[in-house]
PDB file of C-alpha atoms and ligand atoms in Angstrom:
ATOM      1  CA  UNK A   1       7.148   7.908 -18.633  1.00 41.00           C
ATOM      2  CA  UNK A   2       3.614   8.920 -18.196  1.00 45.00           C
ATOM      3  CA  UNK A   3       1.483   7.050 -15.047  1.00 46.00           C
ATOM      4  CA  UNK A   4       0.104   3.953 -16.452  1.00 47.00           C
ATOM      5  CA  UNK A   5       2.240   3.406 -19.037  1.00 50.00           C
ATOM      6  CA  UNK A   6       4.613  -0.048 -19.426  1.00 50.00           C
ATOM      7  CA  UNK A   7       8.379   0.856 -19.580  1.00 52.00           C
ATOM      8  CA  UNK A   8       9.722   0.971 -22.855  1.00 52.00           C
ATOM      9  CA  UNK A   9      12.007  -2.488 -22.205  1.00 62.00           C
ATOM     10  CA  UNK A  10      10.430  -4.571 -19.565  1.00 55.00           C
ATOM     11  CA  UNK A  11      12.360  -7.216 -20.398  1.00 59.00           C
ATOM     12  CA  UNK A  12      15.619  -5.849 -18.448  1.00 83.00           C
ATOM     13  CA  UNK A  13      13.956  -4.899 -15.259  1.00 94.00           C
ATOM     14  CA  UNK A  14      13.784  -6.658 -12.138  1.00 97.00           C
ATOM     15  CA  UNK A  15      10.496  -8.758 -12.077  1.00 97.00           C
ATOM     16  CA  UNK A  16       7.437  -7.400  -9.455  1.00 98.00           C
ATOM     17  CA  UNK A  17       5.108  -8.713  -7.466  1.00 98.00           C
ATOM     18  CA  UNK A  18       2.365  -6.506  -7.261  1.00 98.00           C
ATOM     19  CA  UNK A  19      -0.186  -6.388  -4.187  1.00 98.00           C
ATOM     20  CA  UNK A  20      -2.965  -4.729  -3.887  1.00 96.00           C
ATOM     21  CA  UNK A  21      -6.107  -4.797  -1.860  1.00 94.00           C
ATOM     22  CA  UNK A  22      -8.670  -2.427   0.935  1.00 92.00           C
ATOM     23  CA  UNK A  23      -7.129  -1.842   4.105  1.00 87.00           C
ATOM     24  CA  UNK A  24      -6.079  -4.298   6.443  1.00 88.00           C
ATOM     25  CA  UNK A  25      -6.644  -7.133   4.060  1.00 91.00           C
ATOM     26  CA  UNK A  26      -3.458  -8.421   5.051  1.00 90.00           C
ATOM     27  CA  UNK A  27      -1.244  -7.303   1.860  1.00 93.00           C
ATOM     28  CA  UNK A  28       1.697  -5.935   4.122  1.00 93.00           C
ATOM     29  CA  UNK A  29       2.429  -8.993   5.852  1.00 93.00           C
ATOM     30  CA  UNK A  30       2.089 -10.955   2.707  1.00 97.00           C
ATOM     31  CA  UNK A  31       4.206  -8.524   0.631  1.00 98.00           C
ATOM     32  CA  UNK A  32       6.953  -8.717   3.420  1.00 97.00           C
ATOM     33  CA  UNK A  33       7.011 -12.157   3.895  1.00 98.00           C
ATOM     34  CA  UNK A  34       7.020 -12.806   0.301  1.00 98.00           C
ATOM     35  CA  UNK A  35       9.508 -10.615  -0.133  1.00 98.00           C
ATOM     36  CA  UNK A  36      11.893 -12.090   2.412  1.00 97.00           C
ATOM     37  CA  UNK A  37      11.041 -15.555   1.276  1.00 98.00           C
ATOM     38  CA  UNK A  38      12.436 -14.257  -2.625  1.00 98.00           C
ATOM     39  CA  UNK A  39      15.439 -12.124  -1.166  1.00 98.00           C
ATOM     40  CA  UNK A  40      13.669  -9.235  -2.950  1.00 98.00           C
ATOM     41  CA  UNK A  41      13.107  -5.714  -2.603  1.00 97.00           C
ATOM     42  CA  UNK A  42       9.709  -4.483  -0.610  1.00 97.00           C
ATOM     43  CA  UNK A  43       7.789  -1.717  -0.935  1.00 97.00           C
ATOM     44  CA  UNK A  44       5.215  -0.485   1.445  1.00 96.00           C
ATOM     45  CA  UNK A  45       3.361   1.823  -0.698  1.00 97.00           C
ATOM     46  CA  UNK A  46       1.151   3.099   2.315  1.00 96.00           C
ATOM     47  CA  UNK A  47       3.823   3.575   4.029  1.00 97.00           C
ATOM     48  CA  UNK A  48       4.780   7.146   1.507  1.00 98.00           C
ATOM     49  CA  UNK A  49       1.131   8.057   1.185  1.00 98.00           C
ATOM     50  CA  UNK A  50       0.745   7.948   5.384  1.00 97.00           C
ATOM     51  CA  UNK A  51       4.045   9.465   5.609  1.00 98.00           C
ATOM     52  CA  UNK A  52       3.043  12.135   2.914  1.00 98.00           C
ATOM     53  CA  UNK A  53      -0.276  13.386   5.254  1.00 97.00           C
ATOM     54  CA  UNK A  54       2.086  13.402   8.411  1.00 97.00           C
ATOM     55  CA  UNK A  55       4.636  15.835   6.409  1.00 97.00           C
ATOM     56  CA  UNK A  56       1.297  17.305   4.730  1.00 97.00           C
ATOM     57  CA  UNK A  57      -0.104  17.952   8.568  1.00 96.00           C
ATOM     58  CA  UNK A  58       3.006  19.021   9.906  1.00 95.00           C
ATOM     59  CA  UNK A  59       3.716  21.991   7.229  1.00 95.00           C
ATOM     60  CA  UNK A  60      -0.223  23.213   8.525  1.00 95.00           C
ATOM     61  CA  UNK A  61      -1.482  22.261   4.863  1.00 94.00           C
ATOM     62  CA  UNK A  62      -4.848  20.929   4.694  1.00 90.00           C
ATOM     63  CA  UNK A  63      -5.445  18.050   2.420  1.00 88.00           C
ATOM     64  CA  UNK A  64      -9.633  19.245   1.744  1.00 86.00           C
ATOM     65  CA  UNK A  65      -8.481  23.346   1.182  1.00 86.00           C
ATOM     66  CA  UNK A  66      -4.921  23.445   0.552  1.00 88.00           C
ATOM     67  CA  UNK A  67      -4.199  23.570  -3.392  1.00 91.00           C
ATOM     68  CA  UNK A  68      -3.249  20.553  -4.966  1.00 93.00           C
ATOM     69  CA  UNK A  69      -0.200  22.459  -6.700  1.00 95.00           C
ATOM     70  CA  UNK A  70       0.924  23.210  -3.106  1.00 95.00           C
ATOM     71  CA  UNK A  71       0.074  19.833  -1.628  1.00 97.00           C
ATOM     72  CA  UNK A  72       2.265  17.774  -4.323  1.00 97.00           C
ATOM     73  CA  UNK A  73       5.107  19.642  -4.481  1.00 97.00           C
ATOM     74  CA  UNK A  74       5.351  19.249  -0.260  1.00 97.00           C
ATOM     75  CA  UNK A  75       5.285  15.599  -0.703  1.00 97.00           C
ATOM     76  CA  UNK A  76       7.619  15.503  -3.986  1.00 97.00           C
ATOM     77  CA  UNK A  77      10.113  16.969  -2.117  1.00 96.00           C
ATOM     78  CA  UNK A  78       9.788  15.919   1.738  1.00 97.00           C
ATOM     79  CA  UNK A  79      12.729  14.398   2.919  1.00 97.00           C
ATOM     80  CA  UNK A  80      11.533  10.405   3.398  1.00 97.00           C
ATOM     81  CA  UNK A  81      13.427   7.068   3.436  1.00 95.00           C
ATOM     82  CA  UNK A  82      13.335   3.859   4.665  1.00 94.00           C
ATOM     83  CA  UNK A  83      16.023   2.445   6.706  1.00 90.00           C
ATOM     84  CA  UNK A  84      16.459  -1.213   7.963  1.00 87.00           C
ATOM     85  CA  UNK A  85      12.196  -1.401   8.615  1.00 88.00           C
ATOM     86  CA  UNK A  86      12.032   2.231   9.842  1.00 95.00           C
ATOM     87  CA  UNK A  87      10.332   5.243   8.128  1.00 97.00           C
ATOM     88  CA  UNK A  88      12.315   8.328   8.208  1.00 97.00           C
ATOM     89  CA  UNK A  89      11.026  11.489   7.637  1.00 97.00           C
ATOM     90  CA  UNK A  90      12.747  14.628   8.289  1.00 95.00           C
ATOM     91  CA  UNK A  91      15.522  12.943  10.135  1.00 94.00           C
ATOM     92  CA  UNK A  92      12.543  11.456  12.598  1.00 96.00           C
ATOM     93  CA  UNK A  93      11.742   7.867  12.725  1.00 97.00           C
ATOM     94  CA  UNK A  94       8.454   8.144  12.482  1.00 97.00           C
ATOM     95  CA  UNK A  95       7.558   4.176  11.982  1.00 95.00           C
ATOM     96  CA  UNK A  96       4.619   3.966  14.470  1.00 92.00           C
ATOM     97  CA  UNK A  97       3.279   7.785  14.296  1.00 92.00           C
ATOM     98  CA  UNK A  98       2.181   6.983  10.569  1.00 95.00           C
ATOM     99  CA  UNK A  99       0.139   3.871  11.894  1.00 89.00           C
ATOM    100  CA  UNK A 100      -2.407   5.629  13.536  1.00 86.00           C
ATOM    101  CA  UNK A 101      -5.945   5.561  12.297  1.00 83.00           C
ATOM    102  CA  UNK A 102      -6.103   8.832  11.735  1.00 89.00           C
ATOM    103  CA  UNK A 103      -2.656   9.117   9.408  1.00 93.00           C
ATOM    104  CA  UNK A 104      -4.305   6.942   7.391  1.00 90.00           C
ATOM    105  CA  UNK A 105      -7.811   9.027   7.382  1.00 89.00           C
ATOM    106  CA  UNK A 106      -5.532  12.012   6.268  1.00 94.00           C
ATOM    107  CA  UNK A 107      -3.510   9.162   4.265  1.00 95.00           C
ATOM    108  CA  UNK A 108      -6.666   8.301   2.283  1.00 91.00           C
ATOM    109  CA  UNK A 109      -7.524  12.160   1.450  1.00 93.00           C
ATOM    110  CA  UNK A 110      -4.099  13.182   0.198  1.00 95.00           C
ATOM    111  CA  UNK A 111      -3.966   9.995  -1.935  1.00 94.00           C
ATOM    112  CA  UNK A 112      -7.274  10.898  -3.708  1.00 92.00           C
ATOM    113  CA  UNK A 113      -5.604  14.112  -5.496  1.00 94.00           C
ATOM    114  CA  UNK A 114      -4.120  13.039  -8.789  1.00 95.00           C
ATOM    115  CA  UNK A 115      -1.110  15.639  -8.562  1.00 96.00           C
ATOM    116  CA  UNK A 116       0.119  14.367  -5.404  1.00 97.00           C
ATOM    117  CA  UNK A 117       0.138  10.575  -6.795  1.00 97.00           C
ATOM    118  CA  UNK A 118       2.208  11.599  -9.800  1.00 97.00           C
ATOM    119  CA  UNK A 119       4.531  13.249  -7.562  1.00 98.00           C
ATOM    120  CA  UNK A 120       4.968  10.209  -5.288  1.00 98.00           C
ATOM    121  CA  UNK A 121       5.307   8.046  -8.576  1.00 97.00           C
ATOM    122  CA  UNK A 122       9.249   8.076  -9.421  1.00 96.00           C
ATOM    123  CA  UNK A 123       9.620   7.939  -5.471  1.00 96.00           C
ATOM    124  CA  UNK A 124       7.653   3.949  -5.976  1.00 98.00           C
ATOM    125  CA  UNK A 125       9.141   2.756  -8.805  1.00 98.00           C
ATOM    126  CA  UNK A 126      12.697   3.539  -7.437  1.00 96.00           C
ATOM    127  CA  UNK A 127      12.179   0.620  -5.607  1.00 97.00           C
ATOM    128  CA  UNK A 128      12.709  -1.880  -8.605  1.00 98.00           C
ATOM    129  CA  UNK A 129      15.951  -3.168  -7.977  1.00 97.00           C
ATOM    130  CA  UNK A 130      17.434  -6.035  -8.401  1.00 97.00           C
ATOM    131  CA  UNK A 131      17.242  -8.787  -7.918  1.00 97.00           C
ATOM    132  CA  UNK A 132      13.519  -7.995  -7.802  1.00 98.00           C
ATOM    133  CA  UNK A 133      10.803  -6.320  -5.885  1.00 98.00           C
ATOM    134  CA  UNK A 134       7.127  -7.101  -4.222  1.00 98.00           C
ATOM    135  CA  UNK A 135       5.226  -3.971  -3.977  1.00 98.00           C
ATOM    136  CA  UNK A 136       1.835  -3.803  -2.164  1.00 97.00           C
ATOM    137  CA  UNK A 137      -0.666  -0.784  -2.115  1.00 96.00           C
ATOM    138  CA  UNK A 138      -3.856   0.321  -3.701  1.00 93.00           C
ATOM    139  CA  UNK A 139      -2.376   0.830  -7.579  1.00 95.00           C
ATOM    140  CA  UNK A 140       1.033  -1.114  -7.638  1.00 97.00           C
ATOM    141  CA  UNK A 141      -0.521  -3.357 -10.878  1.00 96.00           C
ATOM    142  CA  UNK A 142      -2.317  -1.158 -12.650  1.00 94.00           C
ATOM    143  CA  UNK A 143      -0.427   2.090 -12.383  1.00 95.00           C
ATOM    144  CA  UNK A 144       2.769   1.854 -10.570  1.00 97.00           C
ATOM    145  CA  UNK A 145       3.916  -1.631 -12.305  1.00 98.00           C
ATOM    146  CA  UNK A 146       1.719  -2.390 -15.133  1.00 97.00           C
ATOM    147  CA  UNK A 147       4.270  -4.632 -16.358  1.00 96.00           C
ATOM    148  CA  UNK A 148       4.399  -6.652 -13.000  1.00 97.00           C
ATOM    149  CA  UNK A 149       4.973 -10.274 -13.303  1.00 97.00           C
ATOM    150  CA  UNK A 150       2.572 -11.329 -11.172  1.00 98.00           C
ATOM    151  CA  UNK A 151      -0.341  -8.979  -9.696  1.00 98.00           C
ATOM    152  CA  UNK A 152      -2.786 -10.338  -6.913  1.00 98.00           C
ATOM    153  CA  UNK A 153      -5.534  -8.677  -5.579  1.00 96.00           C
ATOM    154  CA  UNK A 154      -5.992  -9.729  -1.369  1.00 96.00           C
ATOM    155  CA  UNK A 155      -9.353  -9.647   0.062  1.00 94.00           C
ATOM    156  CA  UNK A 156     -11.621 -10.065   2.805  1.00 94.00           C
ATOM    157  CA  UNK A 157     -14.604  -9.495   4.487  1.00 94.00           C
ATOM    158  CA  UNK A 158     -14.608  -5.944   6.222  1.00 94.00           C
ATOM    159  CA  UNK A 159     -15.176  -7.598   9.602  1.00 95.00           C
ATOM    160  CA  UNK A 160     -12.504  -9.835   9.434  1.00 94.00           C
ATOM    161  CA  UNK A 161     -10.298  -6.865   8.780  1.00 95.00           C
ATOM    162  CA  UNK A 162     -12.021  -5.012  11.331  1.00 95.00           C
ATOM    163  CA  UNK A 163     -10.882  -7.397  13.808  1.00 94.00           C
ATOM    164  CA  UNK A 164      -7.169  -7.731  11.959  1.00 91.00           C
ATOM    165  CA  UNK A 165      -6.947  -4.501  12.383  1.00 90.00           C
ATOM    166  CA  UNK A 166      -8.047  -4.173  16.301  1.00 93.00           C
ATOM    167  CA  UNK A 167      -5.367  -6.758  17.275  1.00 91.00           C
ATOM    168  CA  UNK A 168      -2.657  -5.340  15.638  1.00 86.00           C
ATOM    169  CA  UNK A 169      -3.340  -2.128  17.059  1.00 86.00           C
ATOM    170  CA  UNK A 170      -3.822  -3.490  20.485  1.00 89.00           C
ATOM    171  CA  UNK A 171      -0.378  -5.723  19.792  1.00 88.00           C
ATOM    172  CA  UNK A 172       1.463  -2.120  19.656  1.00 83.00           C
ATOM    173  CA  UNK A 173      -0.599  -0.687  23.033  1.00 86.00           C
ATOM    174  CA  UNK A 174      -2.530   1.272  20.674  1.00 83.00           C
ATOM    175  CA  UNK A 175      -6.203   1.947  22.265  1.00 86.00           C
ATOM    176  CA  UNK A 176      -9.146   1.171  19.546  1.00 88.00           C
ATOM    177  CA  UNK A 177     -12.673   0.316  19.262  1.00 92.00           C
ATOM    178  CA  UNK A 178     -13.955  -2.712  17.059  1.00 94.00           C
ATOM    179  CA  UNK A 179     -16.700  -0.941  15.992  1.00 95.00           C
ATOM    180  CA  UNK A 180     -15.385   2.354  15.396  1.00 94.00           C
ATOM    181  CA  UNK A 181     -12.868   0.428  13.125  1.00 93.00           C
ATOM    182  CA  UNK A 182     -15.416  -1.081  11.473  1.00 95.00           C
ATOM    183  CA  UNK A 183     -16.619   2.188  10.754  1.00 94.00           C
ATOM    184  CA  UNK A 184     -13.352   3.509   9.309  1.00 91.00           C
ATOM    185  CA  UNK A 185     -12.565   0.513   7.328  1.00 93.00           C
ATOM    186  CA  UNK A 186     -15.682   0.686   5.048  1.00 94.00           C
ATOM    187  CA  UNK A 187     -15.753   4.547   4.754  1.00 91.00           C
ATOM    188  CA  UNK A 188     -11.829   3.915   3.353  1.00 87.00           C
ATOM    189  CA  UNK A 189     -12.869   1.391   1.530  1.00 90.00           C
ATOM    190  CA  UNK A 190     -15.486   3.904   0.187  1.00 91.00           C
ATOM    191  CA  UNK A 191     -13.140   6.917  -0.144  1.00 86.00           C
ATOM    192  CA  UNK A 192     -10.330   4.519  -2.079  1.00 86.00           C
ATOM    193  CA  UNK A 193     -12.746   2.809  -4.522  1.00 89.00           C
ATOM    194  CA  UNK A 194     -14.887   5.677  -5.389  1.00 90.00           C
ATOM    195  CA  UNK A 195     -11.746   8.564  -6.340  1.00 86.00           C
ATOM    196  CA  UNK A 196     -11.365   8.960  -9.609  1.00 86.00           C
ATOM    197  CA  UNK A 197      -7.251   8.563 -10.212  1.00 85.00           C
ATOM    198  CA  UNK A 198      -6.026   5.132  -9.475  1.00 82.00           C
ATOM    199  CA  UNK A 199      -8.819   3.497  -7.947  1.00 86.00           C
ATOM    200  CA  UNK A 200      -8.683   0.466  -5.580  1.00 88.00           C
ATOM    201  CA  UNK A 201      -9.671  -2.125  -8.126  1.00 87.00           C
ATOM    202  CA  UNK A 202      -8.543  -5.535  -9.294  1.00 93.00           C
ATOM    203  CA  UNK A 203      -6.239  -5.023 -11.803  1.00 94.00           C
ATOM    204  CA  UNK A 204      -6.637  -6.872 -15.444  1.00 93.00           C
ATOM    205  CA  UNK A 205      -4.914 -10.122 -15.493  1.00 95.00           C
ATOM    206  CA  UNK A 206      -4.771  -9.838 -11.256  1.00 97.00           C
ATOM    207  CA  UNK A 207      -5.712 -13.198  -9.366  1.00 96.00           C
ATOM    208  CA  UNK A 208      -7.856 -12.240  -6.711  1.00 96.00           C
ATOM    209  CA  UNK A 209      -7.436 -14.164  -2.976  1.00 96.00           C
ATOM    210  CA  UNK A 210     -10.102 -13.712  -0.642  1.00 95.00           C
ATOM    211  CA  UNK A 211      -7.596 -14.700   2.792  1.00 94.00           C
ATOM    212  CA  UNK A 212     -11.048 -14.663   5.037  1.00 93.00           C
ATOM    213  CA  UNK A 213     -10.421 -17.764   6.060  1.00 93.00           C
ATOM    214  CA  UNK A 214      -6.934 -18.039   5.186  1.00 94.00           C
ATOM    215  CA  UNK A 215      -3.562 -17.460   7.581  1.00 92.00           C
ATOM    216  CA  UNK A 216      -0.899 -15.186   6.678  1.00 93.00           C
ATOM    217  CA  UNK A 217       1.153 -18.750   6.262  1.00 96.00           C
ATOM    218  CA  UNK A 218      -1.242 -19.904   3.552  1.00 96.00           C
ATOM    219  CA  UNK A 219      -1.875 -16.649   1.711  1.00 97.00           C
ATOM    220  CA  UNK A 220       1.908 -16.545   1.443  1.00 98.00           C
ATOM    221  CA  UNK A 221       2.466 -20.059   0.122  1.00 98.00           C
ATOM    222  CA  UNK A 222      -0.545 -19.441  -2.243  1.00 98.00           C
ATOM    223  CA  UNK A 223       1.103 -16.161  -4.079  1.00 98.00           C
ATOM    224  CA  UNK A 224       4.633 -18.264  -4.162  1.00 98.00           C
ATOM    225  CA  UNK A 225       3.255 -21.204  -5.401  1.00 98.00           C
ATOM    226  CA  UNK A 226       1.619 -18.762  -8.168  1.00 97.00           C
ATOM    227  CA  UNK A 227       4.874 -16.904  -8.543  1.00 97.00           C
ATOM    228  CA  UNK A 228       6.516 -20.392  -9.399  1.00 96.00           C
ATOM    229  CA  UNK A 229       3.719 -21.529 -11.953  1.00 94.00           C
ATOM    230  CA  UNK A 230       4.340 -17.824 -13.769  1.00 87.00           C
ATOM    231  CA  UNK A 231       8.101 -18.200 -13.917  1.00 87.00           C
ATOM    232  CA  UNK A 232       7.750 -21.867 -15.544  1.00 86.00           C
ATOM    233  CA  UNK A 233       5.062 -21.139 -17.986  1.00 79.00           C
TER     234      UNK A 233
HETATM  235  O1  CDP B   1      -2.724  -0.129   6.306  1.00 55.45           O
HETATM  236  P1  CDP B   1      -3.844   0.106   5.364  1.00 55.45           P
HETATM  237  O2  CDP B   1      -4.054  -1.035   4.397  1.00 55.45           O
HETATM  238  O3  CDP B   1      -5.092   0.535   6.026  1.00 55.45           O
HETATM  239  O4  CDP B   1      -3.489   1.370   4.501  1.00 55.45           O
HETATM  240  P2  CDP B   1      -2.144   1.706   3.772  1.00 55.45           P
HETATM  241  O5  CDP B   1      -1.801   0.665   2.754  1.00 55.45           O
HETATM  242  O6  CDP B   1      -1.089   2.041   4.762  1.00 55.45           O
HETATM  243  O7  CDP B   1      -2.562   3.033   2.965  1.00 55.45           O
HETATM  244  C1  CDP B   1      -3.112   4.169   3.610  1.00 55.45           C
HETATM  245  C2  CDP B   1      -3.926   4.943   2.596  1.00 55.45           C
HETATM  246  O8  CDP B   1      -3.044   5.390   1.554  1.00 55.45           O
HETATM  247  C3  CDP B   1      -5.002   4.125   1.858  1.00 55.45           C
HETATM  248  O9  CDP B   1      -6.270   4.181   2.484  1.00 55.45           O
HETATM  249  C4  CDP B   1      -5.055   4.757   0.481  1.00 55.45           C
HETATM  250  O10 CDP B   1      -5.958   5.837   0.436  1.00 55.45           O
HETATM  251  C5  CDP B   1      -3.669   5.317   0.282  1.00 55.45           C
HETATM  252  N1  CDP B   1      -2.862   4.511  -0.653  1.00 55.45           N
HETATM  253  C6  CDP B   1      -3.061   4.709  -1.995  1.00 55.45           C
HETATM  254  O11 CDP B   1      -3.915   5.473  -2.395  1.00 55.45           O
HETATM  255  N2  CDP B   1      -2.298   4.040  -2.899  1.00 55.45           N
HETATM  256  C7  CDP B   1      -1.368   3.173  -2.498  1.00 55.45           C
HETATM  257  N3  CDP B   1      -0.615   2.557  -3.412  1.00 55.45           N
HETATM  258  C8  CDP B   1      -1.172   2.923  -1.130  1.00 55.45           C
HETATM  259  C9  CDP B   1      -1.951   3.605  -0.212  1.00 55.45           C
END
């Protein structure tokens, strides 16, 4: 199966939820929830690519000179999985080292090279198990899942993420500046929507939910309530 492309019987696969959206818009604690709220399988597609520039980092490759060849067979092969919420790589939990701002700097470079995202690909769609998964990231609908039952795109205003993103930071004792933050978020937002594989975008056929305003309660009613209407139509 090529990336993009629908598998050949969608029919007999566990049904996705596909969430994507720019950084900190809030699609991880809506995926999660969702997903617990379902009983289904969740993916934290971030989660490989931030783990992928900590194994890229620790192997002294460098995401801007390394070669691409180099860089995606690392990450095809580096030892990762996810155990009861915790991120293993290497034997090392390494959970809260991959949710630093600068993991996902280096997270945002790796993820631009179209090798490396093709060899991260079977590792995502392994996920899709029954009795069904919610998968949240930057592609999940239009590359990862294509065939996803239900694909929303989460957004919000990069201030309100800014500040998102400053409290949950501060929540785990990390140290961070608003503004720096600020900073980061729209040169990711930049680096993400600009690269030429897998783009953030809104997906065809993706509802879009601007969750500004909107509490992590609401947002996650909304995409049920839309999950419902899909499965009775
Ligand atoms: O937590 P945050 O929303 O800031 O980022 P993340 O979802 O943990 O992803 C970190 C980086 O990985 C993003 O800035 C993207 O460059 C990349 N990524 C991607 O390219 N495709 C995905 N499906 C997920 C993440």
């Amino acid at each position: 199966m090529t990336a993009g492309s629908a598998p050949s019987n969608p029919a007999v696969l566990p049904p996705v939820i596909a969430i994507d959206g720019p950084s900190a818009s809030g699609k991880g604690a809506v995926a999660s929830r969702v997903a617990a709220a379902l009983g289904f399988h969740y993916l934290d597609s971030g989660a490989i690519y931030r783990a992928a520039a900590l194994a890229v980092a620790r192997a002294a490759l460098d995401p801007a000179r390394s070669g691409q060849e180099a860089l995606a067979d690392l990450v095809g092969r580096m030892p990762l999985s996810f155990s009861a919420g915790r991120v293993i790589l290497d034997a090392e939990d390494v959970t809260d080292s991959i949710r630093s701002e600068e993991c996902g700097r280096q997270a945002s470079l790796v993820a631009a090279l179209p090798l490396v995202r093709l060899a991260l690909l079977a590792r995502q769609r392994a996920f899709r198990q029954p009795p069904g998964l919610v998968a949240d990231g930057r592609d999940m609908a239009s590359v990862v899942f294509p065939d996803a039952r239900l694909k929303v795109f989460l957004t919000a205003s990069a201030e309100v993420r800014a500040e998102r993103r400053y409290k949950q930071l501060m929540d785990k004792g990390i140290h961070a500046n608003i503004a720096q933050l600020l900073q980061d978020i729209r040169h990711r937002d930049e680096r993400d929507s600009s690269r030429a594989t897998a783009p953030l975008q809104k997906a065809a056929g993706a509802y879009e939910l601007d969750t500004s305003s909107l509490t992590i309660d609401h947002a996650v009613a909304w995409v049920l309530e839309r999950y419902e209407r899909q499965q009775s139509s």
